[in-house]
Amino acid sequence: MFVRIDLESDVPIYTQLTNQIMEGIATGELQPGEALPSVRSLAADLGINLHTVNKAYTILKDSGFIQIHRQKGAVVQSGGMPPADDAYKERLAEALRPMAAESLGRGMSLEDWLTICRASFEQLKAKREGRPI
Amino acid sequence: MFVRIDLESDVPIYTQLTNQIMEGIATGELQPGEALPSVRSLAADLGINLHTVNKAYTILKDSGFIQIHRQKGAVVQSGGMPPADDAYKERLAEALRPMAAESLGRGMSLEDWLTICRASFEQLKAKREGRPI
DNA sequence: TATGTGTTATATATCTAATATAACAGTTGG
DNA sequence: CCAACTGTTATATTAGATATATAACACATA
């Protein structure tokens, strides 16, 4: 697995896991229909508890990025990813606001800001496109 | 004061406070040299504890957005705001990554993403420029 | 029938968030 | 000088989040 957990980070382990799996899905490193490791095996691999992995899986299931077949395991969503609807865009804008405020406060220009935003997105997109489907 | 606290939010109160004061500074609603309310009066206004306000003030002081004169109170930084140096830009990019990943996963294009990023920044910037110095 | 899924249920330890009091050091206004 | 106001420090308590440890359950399947 490609997951790396930082136990020193102040970001909760289940959040790190959720983010990295989501990133894997976004970049195509994890293909639709592809099986994720079982909660027990991934927990063992990472040296963490089964429930911590389960919490990440549950979050991803609830937001629609994976499916969980009760006796078969977790699988990357194959019936289309959840849409970027208005509700999501609003949540996104809300989350971006404090960052935009701090950047503006530190004297960044709109161009500075957009450069970093663009880089963050393109980096992931490039990863996906450099990958066979 | 312009601060609104949402007690139902899962965002900690001191973080909400920190963000809103930072936003006030970024938009110019709070001018350099301007005094902030004392920890006790702001806490009373918002119906929260003095230490919660103090925590927000301490974070803003440590990051360089306000100064604290021990017996005079908290004042918006007048000696220049902290810069958007490489360390900050790296932290920013790191924080943006999970959001970019989810947006990409949900099928947003680079243009969709940049539109929302631009709007978040411009909204604050416009507020600042529509304000006399 | 044994094994491997996710799930549920308890229990525990540790840390964060928030509150409640109280006191201290130093400035400032009456 | 004295009362009032700053931030600061200290202690204690409550509630919740995070993470772990065990154990058991329901269900499919090899």
Coordinates of C-alpha atoms (C1' of nucleotides) in Angstrom, one line a residue:
Chain A
M1 CA 0.0 0.0 0.0
F2 CA 1.0 3.6 -0.6
V3 CA -0.1 5.0 2.7
R4 CA 2.3 6.7 5.0
I5 CA 1.1 7.6 8.5
D6 CA 2.9 10.3 10.6
L7 CA 2.3 9.6 14.2
E8 CA 3.9 13.0 15.2
S9 CA 1.4 15.0 13.1
D10 CA -1.4 16.8 14.8
V11 CA -3.7 15.6 12.1
P12 CA -5.6 12.6 13.4
I13 CA -4.5 9.2 12.0
Y14 CA -8.0 8.5 10.5
T15 CA -7.9 11.8 8.7
Q16 CA -4.5 11.2 7.3
L17 CA -5.8 7.8 6.1
T18 CA -9.0 9.3 4.6
N19 CA -7.0 12.0 2.8
Q20 CA -4.5 9.6 1.3
I21 CA -7.0 7.1 0.1
M22 CA -9.1 9.9 -1.4
E23 CA -6.0 11.2 -3.1
G24 CA -5.3 7.7 -4.4
I25 CA -8.8 7.6 -5.9
A26 CA -8.4 11.1 -7.4
T27 CA -5.1 10.3 -9.1
G28 CA -6.3 6.9 -10.3
E29 CA -3.8 5.1 -8.2
L30 CA -6.8 3.3 -7.0
Q31 CA -9.1 2.3 -9.8
P32 CA -12.9 2.1 -9.6
G33 CA -13.9 -1.4 -8.5
E34 CA -10.4 -2.0 -7.0
A35 CA -10.5 -3.7 -3.6
L36 CA -9.0 -1.9 -0.6
P37 CA -7.1 -4.0 2.0
S38 CA -9.3 -5.3 4.8
V39 CA -9.5 -3.2 7.9
R40 CA -7.5 -5.8 9.8
S41 CA -4.7 -6.2 7.3
L42 CA -4.3 -2.5 6.7
A43 CA -4.2 -1.8 10.4
A44 CA -1.6 -4.5 10.9
D45 CA 0.5 -3.1 8.0
L46 CA 0.4 0.4 9.5
G47 CA 0.8 -0.7 13.0
I48 CA -2.5 0.9 14.1
N49 CA -5.8 -0.2 15.4
L50 CA -8.5 -1.8 13.3
H51 CA -11.1 0.8 14.5
T52 CA -9.0 3.6 13.3
V53 CA -8.9 2.2 9.8
N54 CA -12.6 1.4 10.0
K55 CA -13.4 5.0 10.9
A56 CA -11.6 6.2 7.7
Y57 CA -13.4 3.6 5.6
T58 CA -16.8 4.7 7.1
I59 CA -16.1 8.3 6.3
L60 CA -15.2 7.4 2.7
K61 CA -18.3 5.2 2.4
D62 CA -20.6 7.9 3.8
S63 CA -19.3 10.5 1.4
G64 CA -19.6 8.0 -1.5
F65 CA -16.0 7.4 -2.6
I66 CA -16.0 3.7 -1.7
Q67 CA -18.5 0.9 -1.3
I68 CA -18.5 -1.7 1.4
H69 CA -19.7 -5.2 0.8
R70 CA -20.3 -6.5 4.2
Q71 CA -18.5 -9.8 3.7
K72 CA -16.4 -9.0 0.8
G73 CA -14.6 -5.9 1.9
A74 CA -14.1 -2.3 0.8
V75 CA -14.0 -1.4 -2.9
V76 CA -13.4 1.8 -4.7
Q77 CA -16.7 3.3 -6.0
S78 CA -17.5 1.9 -9.4
G79 CA -20.9 3.5 -10.0
G80 CA -19.6 7.0 -10.5
M81 CA -18.0 9.3 -7.9
P82 CA -20.0 11.7 -5.8
P83 CA -20.7 15.0 -7.8
A84 CA -19.3 18.4 -7.1
D85 CA -22.7 19.8 -6.4
D86 CA -23.6 23.2 -4.9
A87 CA -23.5 21.9 -1.4
Y88 CA -20.0 20.6 -1.9
K89 CA -18.8 23.8 -3.5
E90 CA -20.2 25.8 -0.7
R91 CA -18.3 23.7 1.9
L92 CA -15.2 24.0 -0.2
A93 CA -15.5 27.8 -0.4
E94 CA -16.0 27.9 3.4
A95 CA -12.9 25.8 4.0
L96 CA -10.8 28.0 1.7
R97 CA -11.8 31.3 3.3
P98 CA -9.5 31.2 6.3
M99 CA -6.6 30.3 4.1
A100 CA -7.4 33.0 1.6
A101 CA -7.7 35.5 4.5
E102 CA -4.3 34.6 5.9
S103 CA -2.7 34.7 2.5
L104 CA -4.2 38.1 1.8
G105 CA -3.1 39.3 5.3
R106 CA 0.5 38.2 4.5
G107 CA 0.5 40.3 1.5
M108 CA 0.0 37.8 -1.3
S109 CA -1.5 38.9 -4.5
L110 CA -4.4 37.2 -6.3
E111 CA -1.8 35.8 -8.8
D112 CA 0.4 34.4 -6.0
W113 CA -2.7 32.8 -4.5
L114 CA -3.9 31.3 -7.7
T115 CA -0.5 30.0 -8.6
I116 CA -0.4 27.9 -5.5
C117 CA -4.0 26.8 -5.9
R118 CA -3.3 25.8 -9.5
A119 CA -0.1 23.9 -8.6
S120 CA -1.9 21.9 -5.9
F121 CA -4.6 20.8 -8.4
E122 CA -2.4 20.2 -11.4
Q123 CA 0.1 18.1 -9.5
L124 CA -2.7 15.6 -8.8
K125 CA -4.2 15.8 -12.2
A126 CA -0.8 15.2 -13.9
K127 CA -0.4 12.1 -11.8
R128 CA -3.7 10.8 -13.0
E129 CA -3.0 11.5 -16.6
G130 CA 0.4 9.8 -16.5
R131 CA -1.4 6.6 -15.6
P132 CA -2.9 4.0 -17.9
I133 CA -6.7 3.3 -17.5
Chain B
M1 CA -17.4 43.6 17.5
F2 CA -18.1 41.8 14.2
V3 CA -17.4 38.3 15.6
R4 CA -20.0 35.5 15.4
I5 CA -19.5 32.3 17.2
D6 CA -21.3 29.1 16.2
L7 CA -21.5 26.8 19.3
E8 CA -22.9 24.0 17.1
S9 CA -19.9 24.0 14.8
D10 CA -17.3 21.3 15.0
V11 CA -14.7 24.0 14.5
P12 CA -13.2 24.9 18.0
I13 CA -14.4 28.3 19.3
Y14 CA -10.8 29.6 19.6
T15 CA -10.2 28.6 15.9
Q16 CA -13.4 30.4 14.8
L17 CA -12.2 33.5 16.7
T18 CA -8.7 33.3 15.3
N19 CA -10.0 33.0 11.8
Q20 CA -12.5 35.8 12.1
I21 CA -10.0 38.2 13.6
M22 CA -7.5 37.3 10.9
E23 CA -10.1 37.9 8.3
G24 CA -10.8 41.3 9.9
I25 CA -7.2 42.2 9.6
A26 CA -6.9 41.0 6.0
T27 CA -9.9 43.0 4.9
G28 CA -8.9 46.1 6.8
E29 CA -11.9 46.0 9.0
L30 CA -9.3 46.0 11.7
Q31 CA -6.6 48.6 11.0
P32 CA -2.9 48.3 12.1
G33 CA -2.5 49.8 15.5
E34 CA -6.2 49.4 16.3
A35 CA -6.9 47.9 19.7
L36 CA -8.8 44.7 20.1
P37 CA -11.2 44.2 23.0
S38 CA -9.7 42.9 26.2
V39 CA -9.9 39.2 26.7
R40 CA -12.4 39.7 29.5
S41 CA -14.8 42.0 27.7
L42 CA -14.7 40.0 24.4
A43 CA -15.3 36.8 26.4
A44 CA -18.3 38.5 28.1
D45 CA -19.7 39.8 24.8
L46 CA -19.5 36.4 23.2
G47 CA -20.6 34.5 26.3
I48 CA -17.5 32.4 26.4
N49 CA -14.5 32.0 28.7
L50 CA -11.7 34.4 29.0
H51 CA -9.1 31.6 28.4
T52 CA -10.7 30.7 25.1
V53 CA -10.3 34.3 23.9
N54 CA -6.8 34.3 25.3
K55 CA -5.9 31.2 23.3
A56 CA -7.0 32.9 20.1
Y57 CA -5.0 36.1 20.9
T58 CA -1.9 34.0 21.8
I59 CA -2.1 32.2 18.4
L60 CA -2.4 35.5 16.5
K61 CA 0.5 37.0 18.5
D62 CA 2.7 33.9 17.9
S63 CA 2.1 34.1 14.2
G64 CA 2.7 37.8 14.2
F65 CA -0.7 39.4 13.3
I66 CA -1.2 41.2 16.6
Q67 CA 1.0 42.6 19.4
I68 CA 0.2 42.3 23.0
H69 CA 1.3 45.0 25.4
R70 CA 1.0 43.4 28.8
Q71 CA -0.9 46.1 30.5
K72 CA -2.4 47.9 27.6
G73 CA -4.0 45.0 25.7
A74 CA -4.0 43.5 22.3
V75 CA -3.3 45.6 19.2
V76 CA -3.3 44.8 15.5
Q77 CA 0.3 44.6 14.3
S78 CA 1.6 47.9 13.1
G79 CA 5.1 47.0 12.2
G80 CA 4.2 45.1 9.1
M81 CA 2.3 41.8 8.7
P82 CA 4.2 38.5 8.7
P83 CA 5.4 37.7 5.2
A84 CA 4.2 34.9 2.8
D85 CA 7.6 33.2 2.9
D86 CA 8.4 29.8 1.5
A87 CA 7.6 28.1 4.8
Y88 CA 4.2 29.6 4.7
K89 CA 3.6 28.8 1.1
E90 CA 4.6 25.2 1.7
R91 CA 2.2 24.9 4.7
L92 CA -0.5 26.4 2.5
A93 CA 0.0 24.0 -0.4
E94 CA -0.1 21.1 2.1
A95 CA -3.4 22.3 3.5
L96 CA -4.8 22.7 0.0
R97 CA -3.9 19.3 -1.2
P98 CA -6.7 17.2 0.4
M99 CA -9.2 19.8 -0.9
A100 CA -7.8 19.7 -4.4
A101 CA -7.9 15.9 -4.2
E102 CA -11.5 15.7 -3.2
S103 CA -12.5 18.2 -5.9
L104 CA -10.6 16.3 -8.6
G105 CA -12.2 13.1 -7.3
R106 CA -15.6 14.7 -7.7
G107 CA -14.9 15.5 -11.3
M108 CA -14.1 19.2 -11.0
S109 CA -12.0 20.7 -13.8
L110 CA -9.0 22.9 -13.2
E111 CA -11.2 25.8 -14.2
D112 CA -13.9 24.9 -11.8
W113 CA -11.4 24.7 -9.0
L114 CA -9.7 27.9 -9.8
T115 CA -13.0 29.7 -10.1
I116 CA -13.8 28.9 -6.5
C117 CA -10.3 29.7 -5.3
R118 CA -10.4 33.0 -7.1
A119 CA -13.8 33.9 -5.7
S120 CA -12.7 33.2 -2.1
F121 CA -9.8 35.5 -2.4
E122 CA -11.4 38.2 -4.4
Q123 CA -14.3 38.4 -2.0
L124 CA -12.0 39.4 0.8
K125 CA -9.9 41.7 -1.4
A126 CA -12.9 43.6 -2.6
K127 CA -14.0 44.1 1.0
R128 CA -10.6 45.6 1.8
E129 CA -10.5 47.9 -1.2
G130 CA -14.0 49.2 -0.6
R131 CA -12.7 50.6 2.7
P132 CA -11.0 53.9 3.3
I133 CA -7.4 53.8 4.8
Chain C
dT1 C1' -16.8 -26.2 8.9
dA2 C1' -13.1 -23.0 9.4
dT3 C1' -11.8 -18.6 7.6
dG4 C1' -12.3 -13.9 6.4
dT5 C1' -15.4 -9.9 5.7
dG6 C1' -17.4 -5.6 8.2
dT7 C1' -19.9 -4.5 12.4
dT8 C1' -21.0 -3.8 17.1
dA9 C1' -20.2 -3.5 21.9
dT10 C1' -17.3 -2.4 26.1
dA11 C1' -13.6 -0.6 28.4
dT12 C1' -9.6 2.2 29.0
dA13 C1' -6.0 5.8 28.4
dT14 C1' -4.6 10.1 26.7
dC15 C1' -5.2 14.5 24.8
dT16 C1' -7.9 18.7 23.5
dA17 C1' -11.5 22.1 24.3
dA18 C1' -13.9 24.8 27.3
dT19 C1' -15.1 26.4 31.6
dA20 C1' -14.6 28.2 36.5
dT21 C1' -11.9 30.5 40.1
dA22 C1' -8.3 32.7 41.9
dA23 C1' -4.3 35.2 42.2
dC24 C1' -0.3 37.9 40.3
dA25 C1' 2.4 42.0 38.1
dG26 C1' 2.3 46.1 36.2
dT27 C1' 0.1 50.3 34.3
dT28 C1' -3.2 54.0 34.4
dG29 C1' -6.9 57.3 35.9
dG30 C1' -9.2 59.5 39.5
Chain D
dC1 C1' -2.1 56.5 46.9
dC2 C1' -5.7 53.6 45.4
dA3 C1' -9.0 51.4 42.7
dA4 C1' -9.6 49.6 38.2
dC5 C1' -8.0 47.5 34.2
dT6 C1' -4.5 45.0 31.4
dG7 C1' -2.5 40.1 30.1
dT8 C1' -0.6 36.1 32.5
dT9 C1' -0.2 32.1 35.4
dA10 C1' -2.0 28.3 38.1
dT11 C1' -5.2 24.7 39.5
dA12 C1' -9.2 22.1 38.9
dT13 C1' -13.1 20.1 36.5
dT14 C1' -16.1 18.6 32.8
dA15 C1' -17.0 16.9 28.3
dG16 C1' -15.6 15.2 24.0
dA17 C1' -12.3 13.3 20.5
dT18 C1' -8.7 10.1 19.4
dA19 C1' -6.7 5.7 19.7
dT20 C1' -6.2 1.3 21.5
dA21 C1' -7.5 -3.5 23.3
dT22 C1' -10.6 -7.4 23.4
dA23 C1' -14.4 -9.8 22.3
dA24 C1' -18.3 -11.3 20.0
dC25 C1' -21.7 -11.3 16.1
dA26 C1' -23.7 -12.1 11.2
dC27 C1' -22.8 -13.6 6.9
dA28 C1' -20.6 -15.5 2.8
dT29 C1' -17.5 -18.6 0.8
dA30 C1' -13.7 -21.8 -0.1

